[in-house]
PDB file of C-alpha atoms in Angstrom:
ATOM      1  CA  MET A   1      -0.060  -0.011   0.026  1.00 42.00           C
ATOM      2  CA  THR A   2       1.100   3.614  -0.337  1.00 45.00           C
ATOM      3  CA  THR A   3       0.296   7.115   0.550  1.00 46.00           C
ATOM      4  CA  ASP A   4      -1.011  10.371  -0.836  1.00 44.00           C
ATOM      5  CA  ALA A   5       1.707  13.427  -0.807  1.00 42.00           C
ATOM      6  CA  PRO A   6       1.661  15.256   2.293  1.00 41.00           C
ATOM      7  CA  THR A   7       1.045  19.199   2.498  1.00 38.00           C
ATOM      8  CA  ASP A   8       2.588  20.106   5.513  1.00 38.00           C
ATOM      9  CA  ALA A   9       5.810  18.016   5.672  1.00 47.00           C
ATOM     10  CA  GLU A  10       9.047  17.695   3.895  1.00 53.00           C
ATOM     11  CA  GLU A  11       8.016  15.985  -0.051  1.00 58.00           C
ATOM     12  CA  PRO A  12      10.229  12.877   0.030  1.00 67.00           C
ATOM     13  CA  THR A  13      12.542  13.077  -3.161  1.00 86.00           C
ATOM     14  CA  LEU A  14      14.172   9.986  -3.507  1.00 90.00           C
ATOM     15  CA  THR A  15      13.135   7.311  -5.796  1.00 92.00           C
ATOM     16  CA  ILE A  16      13.579   3.413  -4.590  1.00 93.00           C
ATOM     17  CA  ASP A  17      16.857   3.292  -6.325  1.00 93.00           C
ATOM     18  CA  GLU A  18      18.350   6.415  -4.700  1.00 92.00           C
ATOM     19  CA  LEU A  19      17.231   5.041  -1.576  1.00 92.00           C
ATOM     20  CA  ALA A  20      18.908   1.661  -2.120  1.00 91.00           C
ATOM     21  CA  ALA A  21      22.267   3.524  -2.884  1.00 88.00           C
ATOM     22  CA  ARG A  22      22.190   6.247  -0.053  1.00 86.00           C
ATOM     23  CA  ALA A  23      21.382   2.861   2.405  1.00 86.00           C
ATOM     24  CA  GLY A  24      24.319   0.661   0.397  1.00 84.00           C
ATOM     25  CA  ILE A  25      21.313  -2.229   0.057  1.00 89.00           C
ATOM     26  CA  THR A  26      19.818  -3.296  -3.062  1.00 92.00           C
ATOM     27  CA  VAL A  27      16.192  -2.848  -4.437  1.00 94.00           C
ATOM     28  CA  ARG A  28      14.955  -5.706  -3.751  1.00 95.00           C
ATOM     29  CA  THR A  29      16.301  -5.693   0.105  1.00 95.00           C
ATOM     30  CA  VAL A  30      14.127  -2.297   0.362  1.00 95.00           C
ATOM     31  CA  ARG A  31      11.006  -4.134  -1.244  1.00 95.00           C
ATOM     32  CA  PHE A  32      11.474  -7.079   0.969  1.00 95.00           C
ATOM     33  CA  TYR A  33      11.852  -4.418   4.511  1.00 95.00           C
ATOM     34  CA  GLY A  34       8.353  -3.192   2.673  1.00 94.00           C
ATOM     35  CA  THR A  35       6.531  -6.240   2.682  1.00 94.00           C
ATOM     36  CA  ARG A  36       7.615  -7.244   5.871  1.00 93.00           C
ATOM     37  CA  GLY A  37       6.208  -3.366   7.452  1.00 92.00           C
ATOM     38  CA  LEU A  38       9.949  -2.553   8.345  1.00 93.00           C
ATOM     39  CA  LEU A  39       9.651   0.407   6.238  1.00 93.00           C
ATOM     40  CA  PRO A  40       6.398   2.656   5.946  1.00 91.00           C
ATOM     41  CA  PRO A  41       4.842   3.146   2.140  1.00 91.00           C
ATOM     42  CA  PRO A  42       6.455   5.352  -0.258  1.00 91.00           C
ATOM     43  CA  VAL A  43       4.379   8.746  -1.208  1.00 89.00           C
ATOM     44  CA  ILE A  44       3.300   8.315  -4.474  1.00 87.00           C
ATOM     45  CA  GLY A  45       3.968  11.266  -7.077  1.00 81.00           C
ATOM     46  CA  PRO A  46       3.793  12.312 -10.273  1.00 81.00           C
ATOM     47  CA  ARG A  47       3.853   9.283 -12.608  1.00 82.00           C
ATOM     48  CA  ARG A  48       2.508   6.861 -10.149  1.00 85.00           C
ATOM     49  CA  VAL A  49       6.626   6.864  -8.804  1.00 86.00           C
ATOM     50  CA  GLY A  50       7.139   5.989  -5.375  1.00 89.00           C
ATOM     51  CA  HIS A  51       9.434   8.605  -3.782  1.00 92.00           C
ATOM     52  CA  TYR A  52      10.738   7.929  -0.117  1.00 94.00           C
ATOM     53  CA  GLY A  53      12.212  10.856   2.548  1.00 92.00           C
ATOM     54  CA  PRO A  54      14.844  11.009   5.579  1.00 90.00           C
ATOM     55  CA  GLU A  55      12.510   8.906   7.411  1.00 92.00           C
ATOM     56  CA  HIS A  56      12.920   5.723   5.505  1.00 94.00           C
ATOM     57  CA  LEU A  57      16.927   6.277   4.970  1.00 91.00           C
ATOM     58  CA  ALA A  58      17.155   6.310   8.874  1.00 91.00           C
ATOM     59  CA  ARG A  59      14.849   3.222   9.090  1.00 93.00           C
ATOM     60  CA  LEU A  60      17.174   1.779   7.290  1.00 94.00           C
ATOM     61  CA  ALA A  61      19.885   2.485   9.044  1.00 89.00           C
ATOM     62  CA  LEU A  62      18.696   1.335  12.134  1.00 91.00           C
ATOM     63  CA  ILE A  63      17.885  -2.195  10.531  1.00 92.00           C
ATOM     64  CA  GLU A  64      21.213  -1.899   9.360  1.00 88.00           C
ATOM     65  CA  GLU A  65      22.795  -1.546  13.285  1.00 84.00           C
ATOM     66  CA  LEU A  66      20.145  -3.929  14.938  1.00 87.00           C
ATOM     67  CA  GLN A  67      21.900  -6.239  12.274  1.00 87.00           C
ATOM     68  CA  HIS A  68      25.122  -5.590  13.393  1.00 79.00           C
ATOM     69  CA  GLN A  69      24.218  -6.448  17.109  1.00 76.00           C
ATOM     70  CA  GLY A  70      23.346  -9.772  15.461  1.00 78.00           C
ATOM     71  CA  MET A  71      19.594  -9.461  15.477  1.00 84.00           C
ATOM     72  CA  THR A  72      17.401 -12.161  13.623  1.00 89.00           C
ATOM     73  CA  LEU A  73      14.872 -10.594  11.193  1.00 91.00           C
ATOM     74  CA  ALA A  74      12.447 -11.664  13.569  1.00 90.00           C
ATOM     75  CA  ALA A  75      14.164 -10.004  16.555  1.00 88.00           C
ATOM     76  CA  ILE A  76      14.102  -6.966  14.250  1.00 90.00           C
ATOM     77  CA  GLU A  77      10.254  -6.892  13.458  1.00 92.00           C
ATOM     78  CA  ARG A  78      10.068  -6.754  17.017  1.00 89.00           C
ATOM     79  CA  TYR A  79      12.087  -3.971  18.005  1.00 87.00           C
ATOM     80  CA  MET A  80      10.317  -1.934  14.983  1.00 90.00           C
ATOM     81  CA  GLU A  81       6.777  -2.557  15.806  1.00 88.00           C
ATOM     82  CA  GLN A  82       7.272  -1.335  19.255  1.00 84.00           C
ATOM     83  CA  LEU A  83       8.163   2.188  17.568  1.00 84.00           C
ATOM     84  CA  PRO A  84       5.798   4.667  17.089  1.00 82.00           C
ATOM     85  CA  ALA A  85       4.985   5.171  13.244  1.00 78.00           C
ATOM     86  CA  ASP A  86       5.956   8.771  13.046  1.00 81.00           C
ATOM     87  CA  LEU A  87       9.021   8.412  14.283  1.00 85.00           C
ATOM     88  CA  SER A  88      11.168  11.541  12.662  1.00 85.00           C
ATOM     89  CA  ALA A  89      14.333  11.035  11.142  1.00 86.00           C
ATOM     90  CA  HIS A  90      15.852  12.842  13.939  1.00 80.00           C
ATOM     91  CA  ASP A  91      14.389  10.405  16.959  1.00 81.00           C
ATOM     92  CA  LEU A  92      15.105   7.155  14.745  1.00 85.00           C
ATOM     93  CA  ALA A  93      18.893   8.769  14.565  1.00 80.00           C
ATOM     94  CA  ILE A  94      18.916   8.683  18.453  1.00 75.00           C
ATOM     95  CA  HIS A  95      17.305   5.248  18.633  1.00 78.00           C
ATOM     96  CA  ARG A  96      20.593   4.065  16.517  1.00 79.00           C
ATOM     97  CA  ALA A  97      22.506   5.756  18.428  1.00 73.00           C
ATOM     98  CA  VAL A  98      21.612   4.136  21.699  1.00 71.00           C
ATOM     99  CA  VAL A  99      21.844   0.517  19.380  1.00 74.00           C
ATOM    100  CA  ALA A 100      25.082   1.424  18.366  1.00 70.00           C
ATOM    101  CA  SER A 101      26.341   1.929  22.267  1.00 62.00           C
ATOM    102  CA  TRP A 102      25.671  -1.468  22.888  1.00 61.00           C
ATOM    103  CA  ALA A 103      28.677  -3.167  20.549  1.00 59.00           C
ATOM    104  CA  PRO A 104      32.119  -2.922  21.306  1.00 58.00           C
ATOM    105  CA  ASP A 105      34.307  -0.429  19.660  1.00 59.00           C
ATOM    106  CA  ALA A 106      34.588  -1.707  16.194  1.00 71.00           C
ATOM    107  CA  VAL A 107      37.175  -0.540  13.662  1.00 82.00           C
ATOM    108  CA  ALA A 108      37.687  -1.960   9.858  1.00 86.00           C
ATOM    109  CA  ARG A 109      39.903  -1.604   7.195  1.00 92.00           C
ATOM    110  CA  VAL A 110      37.525  -0.800   4.096  1.00 92.00           C
ATOM    111  CA  THR A 111      38.301   0.316   0.531  1.00 94.00           C
ATOM    112  CA  ARG A 112      37.287   3.574  -0.742  1.00 93.00           C
ATOM    113  CA  GLU A 113      34.268   2.204  -2.360  1.00 92.00           C
ATOM    114  CA  GLU A 114      33.670  -0.255   0.692  1.00 90.00           C
ATOM    115  CA  LEU A 115      34.049   3.504   2.727  1.00 92.00           C
ATOM    116  CA  GLN A 116      31.785   5.120   0.259  1.00 89.00           C
ATOM    117  CA  ARG A 117      29.227   1.989   0.746  1.00 84.00           C
ATOM    118  CA  ARG A 118      28.965   2.368   4.081  1.00 82.00           C
ATOM    119  CA  ALA A 119      28.661   5.985   4.297  1.00 84.00           C
ATOM    120  CA  GLY A 120      25.667   5.948   1.634  1.00 78.00           C
ATOM    121  CA  ARG A 121      27.017   8.212  -0.784  1.00 83.00           C
ATOM    122  CA  ALA A 122      29.955   9.315  -2.619  1.00 89.00           C
ATOM    123  CA  LEU A 123      33.491  10.836  -0.857  1.00 93.00           C
ATOM    124  CA  ILE A 124      35.123  13.253  -2.363  1.00 93.00           C
ATOM    125  CA  ASP A 125      38.711  14.285  -1.447  1.00 92.00           C
ATOM    126  CA  ASP A 126      37.404  16.984   0.893  1.00 91.00           C
ATOM    127  CA  ASP A 127      35.448  15.187   2.545  1.00 92.00           C
ATOM    128  CA  LEU A 128      37.650  12.059   3.582  1.00 93.00           C
ATOM    129  CA  GLU A 129      39.754  15.207   4.713  1.00 90.00           C
ATOM    130  CA  ARG A 130      37.012  16.495   7.229  1.00 90.00           C
ATOM    131  CA  LEU A 131      36.268  12.883   8.460  1.00 92.00           C
ATOM    132  CA  ALA A 132      40.325  12.193   9.096  1.00 91.00           C
ATOM    133  CA  ALA A 133      39.788  15.466  11.177  1.00 88.00           C
ATOM    134  CA  MET A 134      37.404  13.986  13.445  1.00 87.00           C
ATOM    135  CA  ASP A 135      39.282  10.808  14.274  1.00 87.00           C
ATOM    136  CA  VAL A 136      36.503   8.829  11.742  1.00 90.00           C
ATOM    137  CA  VAL A 137      38.815   7.348   9.268  1.00 94.00           C
ATOM    138  CA  ARG A 138      42.539   7.493   8.610  1.00 93.00           C
ATOM    139  CA  ARG A 139      44.648   6.212   5.676  1.00 93.00           C
ATOM    140  CA  ASP A 140      46.277   2.859   5.740  1.00 93.00           C
ATOM    141  CA  GLY A 141      47.838   2.015   2.733  1.00 91.00           C
ATOM    142  CA  ASP A 142      45.525   1.748  -0.642  1.00 91.00           C
ATOM    143  CA  GLY A 143      42.707   1.978   1.827  1.00 94.00           C
ATOM    144  CA  TYR A 144      41.175   3.061   5.363  1.00 95.00           C
ATOM    145  CA  ARG A 145      40.904   2.089   8.602  1.00 94.00           C
ATOM    146  CA  VAL A 146      36.862   3.492   9.729  1.00 92.00           C
ATOM    147  CA  ASP A 147      35.420   4.041  13.337  1.00 86.00           C
ATOM    148  CA  LEU A 148      32.427   2.215  12.522  1.00 77.00           C
ATOM    149  CA  GLY A 149      30.349   3.591  15.732  1.00 72.00           C
ATOM    150  CA  LEU A 150      31.736   7.384  14.412  1.00 78.00           C
ATOM    151  CA  LEU A 151      30.861   6.544  10.447  1.00 83.00           C
ATOM    152  CA  ARG A 152      27.537   7.840  10.489  1.00 76.00           C
ATOM    153  CA  LEU A 153      27.952  11.111  12.637  1.00 77.00           C
ATOM    154  CA  GLY A 154      30.978  12.123  10.837  1.00 85.00           C
ATOM    155  CA  VAL A 155      29.047  11.599   7.200  1.00 85.00           C
ATOM    156  CA  GLY A 156      26.228  13.728   8.589  1.00 82.00           C
ATOM    157  CA  LEU A 157      28.615  16.286   9.626  1.00 83.00           C
ATOM    158  CA  LEU A 158      29.960  17.118   6.620  1.00 87.00           C
ATOM    159  CA  ASP A 159      25.900  18.540   5.451  1.00 84.00           C
ATOM    160  CA  VAL A 160      26.259  20.458   8.790  1.00 83.00           C
ATOM    161  CA  PRO A 161      27.160  24.863   7.627  1.00 83.00           C
ATOM    162  CA  LEU A 162      29.522  24.904  10.709  1.00 80.00           C
ATOM    163  CA  SER A 163      33.100  25.452   9.924  1.00 84.00           C
ATOM    164  CA  GLN A 164      35.342  22.435  10.387  1.00 80.00           C
ATOM    165  CA  GLU A 165      37.081  24.991  13.436  1.00 86.00           C
ATOM    166  CA  ALA A 166      33.807  24.861  15.204  1.00 85.00           C
ATOM    167  CA  ILE A 167      33.001  21.245  14.386  1.00 80.00           C
ATOM    168  CA  LEU A 168      36.092  19.889  16.343  1.00 81.00           C
ATOM    169  CA  ALA A 169      35.503  22.479  19.097  1.00 87.00           C
ATOM    170  CA  SER A 170      32.377  20.874  19.327  1.00 81.00           C
ATOM    171  CA  ARG A 171      33.648  17.590  19.439  1.00 76.00           C
ATOM    172  CA  LYS A 172      36.386  18.459  22.048  1.00 83.00           C
ATOM    173  CA  VAL A 173      33.479  19.926  24.333  1.00 84.00           C
ATOM    174  CA  LEU A 174      31.443  16.730  24.052  1.00 78.00           C
ATOM    175  CA  ILE A 175      34.193  14.599  25.134  1.00 77.00           C
ATOM    176  CA  GLU A 176      35.365  16.631  27.997  1.00 84.00           C
ATOM    177  CA  HIS A 177      31.858  16.670  29.570  1.00 82.00           C
ATOM    178  CA  SER A 178      30.831  13.270  28.462  1.00 78.00           C
ATOM    179  CA  ARG A 179      33.986  11.637  30.146  1.00 80.00           C
ATOM    180  CA  ALA A 180      33.472  13.930  33.250  1.00 85.00           C
ATOM    181  CA  ALA A 181      29.606  12.101  33.628  1.00 81.00           C
ATOM    182  CA  ALA A 182      30.960   8.804  32.898  1.00 78.00           C
ATOM    183  CA  HIS A 183      33.253   8.939  35.486  1.00 80.00           C
ATOM    184  CA  GLU A 184      30.910  10.408  37.904  1.00 84.00           C
ATOM    185  CA  LEU A 185      28.386   7.791  37.403  1.00 78.00           C
ATOM    186  CA  SER A 186      31.208   5.259  37.386  1.00 76.00           C
ATOM    187  CA  GLN A 187      31.648   6.215  40.960  1.00 78.00           C
ATOM    188  CA  LEU A 188      28.022   6.155  42.034  1.00 77.00           C
ATOM    189  CA  PHE A 189      27.358   2.787  40.288  1.00 72.00           C
ATOM    190  CA  ARG A 190      30.793   1.363  42.156  1.00 72.00           C
ATOM    191  CA  GLY A 191      29.751   2.325  45.429  1.00 70.00           C
ATOM    192  CA  GLU A 192      26.351   0.381  45.172  1.00 68.00           C
ATOM    193  CA  VAL A 193      27.847  -2.411  43.824  1.00 66.00           C
ATOM    194  CA  SER A 194      31.296  -2.911  45.913  1.00 62.00           C
ATOM    195  CA  GLN A 195      29.414  -5.211  48.121  1.00 62.00           C
ATOM    196  CA  ARG A 196      28.358  -7.753  45.316  1.00 62.00           C
ATOM    197  CA  ASP A 197      29.507 -10.554  43.343  1.00 64.00           C
ATOM    198  CA  ALA A 198      31.749 -10.035  40.192  1.00 62.00           C
ATOM    199  CA  GLN A 199      29.372 -11.882  38.130  1.00 63.00           C
ATOM    200  CA  ASP A 200      26.270  -9.776  39.994  1.00 62.00           C
ATOM    201  CA  VAL A 201      28.566  -6.379  38.745  1.00 59.00           C
ATOM    202  CA  LYS A 202      29.204  -7.476  35.209  1.00 62.00           C
ATOM    203  CA  SER A 203      25.257  -8.424  34.469  1.00 63.00           C
ATOM    204  CA  LEU A 204      24.957  -4.685  35.684  1.00 59.00           C
ATOM    205  CA  SER A 205      27.207  -3.100  33.913  1.00 60.00           C
ATOM    206  CA  ALA A 206      25.800  -4.735  30.502  1.00 59.00           C
ATOM    207  CA  HIS A 207      22.290  -3.880  31.366  1.00 59.00           C
ATOM    208  CA  MET A 208      22.958  -0.343  32.534  1.00 62.00           C
ATOM    209  CA  GLU A 209      25.294   0.770  29.870  1.00 63.00           C
ATOM    210  CA  PRO A 210      22.276   1.094  27.064  1.00 61.00           C
ATOM    211  CA  LEU A 211      20.030   2.999  29.838  1.00 64.00           C
ATOM    212  CA  VAL A 212      22.455   5.568  30.494  1.00 70.00           C
ATOM    213  CA  VAL A 213      23.578   6.048  27.189  1.00 65.00           C
ATOM    214  CA  GLN A 214      19.994   6.972  26.576  1.00 65.00           C
ATOM    215  CA  ALA A 215      19.384   8.757  29.743  1.00 71.00           C
ATOM    216  CA  LEU A 216      22.013  11.318  28.697  1.00 71.00           C
ATOM    217  CA  LEU A 217      21.015  10.737  25.084  1.00 67.00           C
ATOM    218  CA  THR A 218      17.669  12.099  25.764  1.00 70.00           C
ATOM    219  CA  THR A 219      18.958  14.550  28.253  1.00 77.00           C
ATOM    220  CA  PHE A 220      21.894  16.389  26.372  1.00 75.00           C
ATOM    221  CA  GLN A 221      18.208  16.410  23.818  1.00 69.00           C
ATOM    222  CA  ARG A 222      15.800  17.998  25.314  1.00 77.00           C
ATOM    223  CA  SER A 223      18.410  20.341  27.404  1.00 81.00           C
ATOM    224  CA  LEU A 224      19.592  21.424  23.632  1.00 74.00           C
ATOM    225  CA  LYS A 225      16.413  22.077  22.425  1.00 77.00           C
ATOM    226  CA  GLU A 226      16.139  24.412  25.476  1.00 84.00           C
ATOM    227  CA  GLU A 227      19.052  26.300  25.003  1.00 84.00           C
ATOM    228  CA  LEU A 228      18.446  26.520  21.098  1.00 76.00           C
ATOM    229  CA  ARG A 229      14.501  28.409  22.170  1.00 82.00           C
ATOM    230  CA  GLY A 230      16.107  30.645  23.844  1.00 85.00           C
ATOM    231  CA  TRP A 231      18.593  31.508  21.855  1.00 80.00           C
ATOM    232  CA  THR A 232      15.991  31.994  18.909  1.00 81.00           C
ATOM    233  CA  ALA A 233      13.890  33.988  21.106  1.00 82.00           C
ATOM    234  CA  GLU A 234      16.594  36.493  21.876  1.00 82.00           C
ATOM    235  CA  MET A 235      16.924  36.855  18.412  1.00 80.00           C
ATOM    236  CA  ASP A 236      13.833  37.741  17.560  1.00 79.00           C
ATOM    237  CA  GLY A 237      13.351  39.856  20.153  1.00 78.00           C
ATOM    238  CA  ALA A 238      17.010  42.185  18.869  1.00 75.00           C
ATOM    239  CA  SER A 239      14.685  42.179  15.830  1.00 68.00           C
TER     240      SER A 239
END
């Protein structure tokens, strides 16, 4: 089933071929996910051509991350069924970030072609230089070593209208504050589990990590919205 084009939302612009190319999968896989209910139907445009938007791409990225965690198709379907149908691409990216936090750090050596496939887009030399400055990739002989946990974030930052200096300064702020939060939380939890069995401590750690990451993401998201809302209000008052 398909849907008519919305009147109050950003018009989806990707054809199924473009969506598949951006996601680094085949058209057949996109259609398969659609039949299993993992993707919402496309919006039908002129000439009865189906069009896909950022939410479809974000859902495919989340599905890919769940696969990397070793989840079966049935488990992925159950996970996706629990998500609200109207989640935005931004909200889906938050879910993906939480899921990615469950995985151990992963660095892979890839060719430029494989790097572009994983990135979901073509990467020019300037893009690779910016990703290297963000410690997402680094040259390794005739290939690249890529931090898979940071790749999509780094690729997303390529399109942000900020200077490289501002992005790197932001990265420094986030790293410093996240390390401080991690240290304080670890001290808090250490006091709670100091008298417990080692196996209980490991079990608690495995359960707490994704919950803490989700809490940090949610708190930061809300705090940032409040800051931006105040900034916008100041700009409106000045004008």
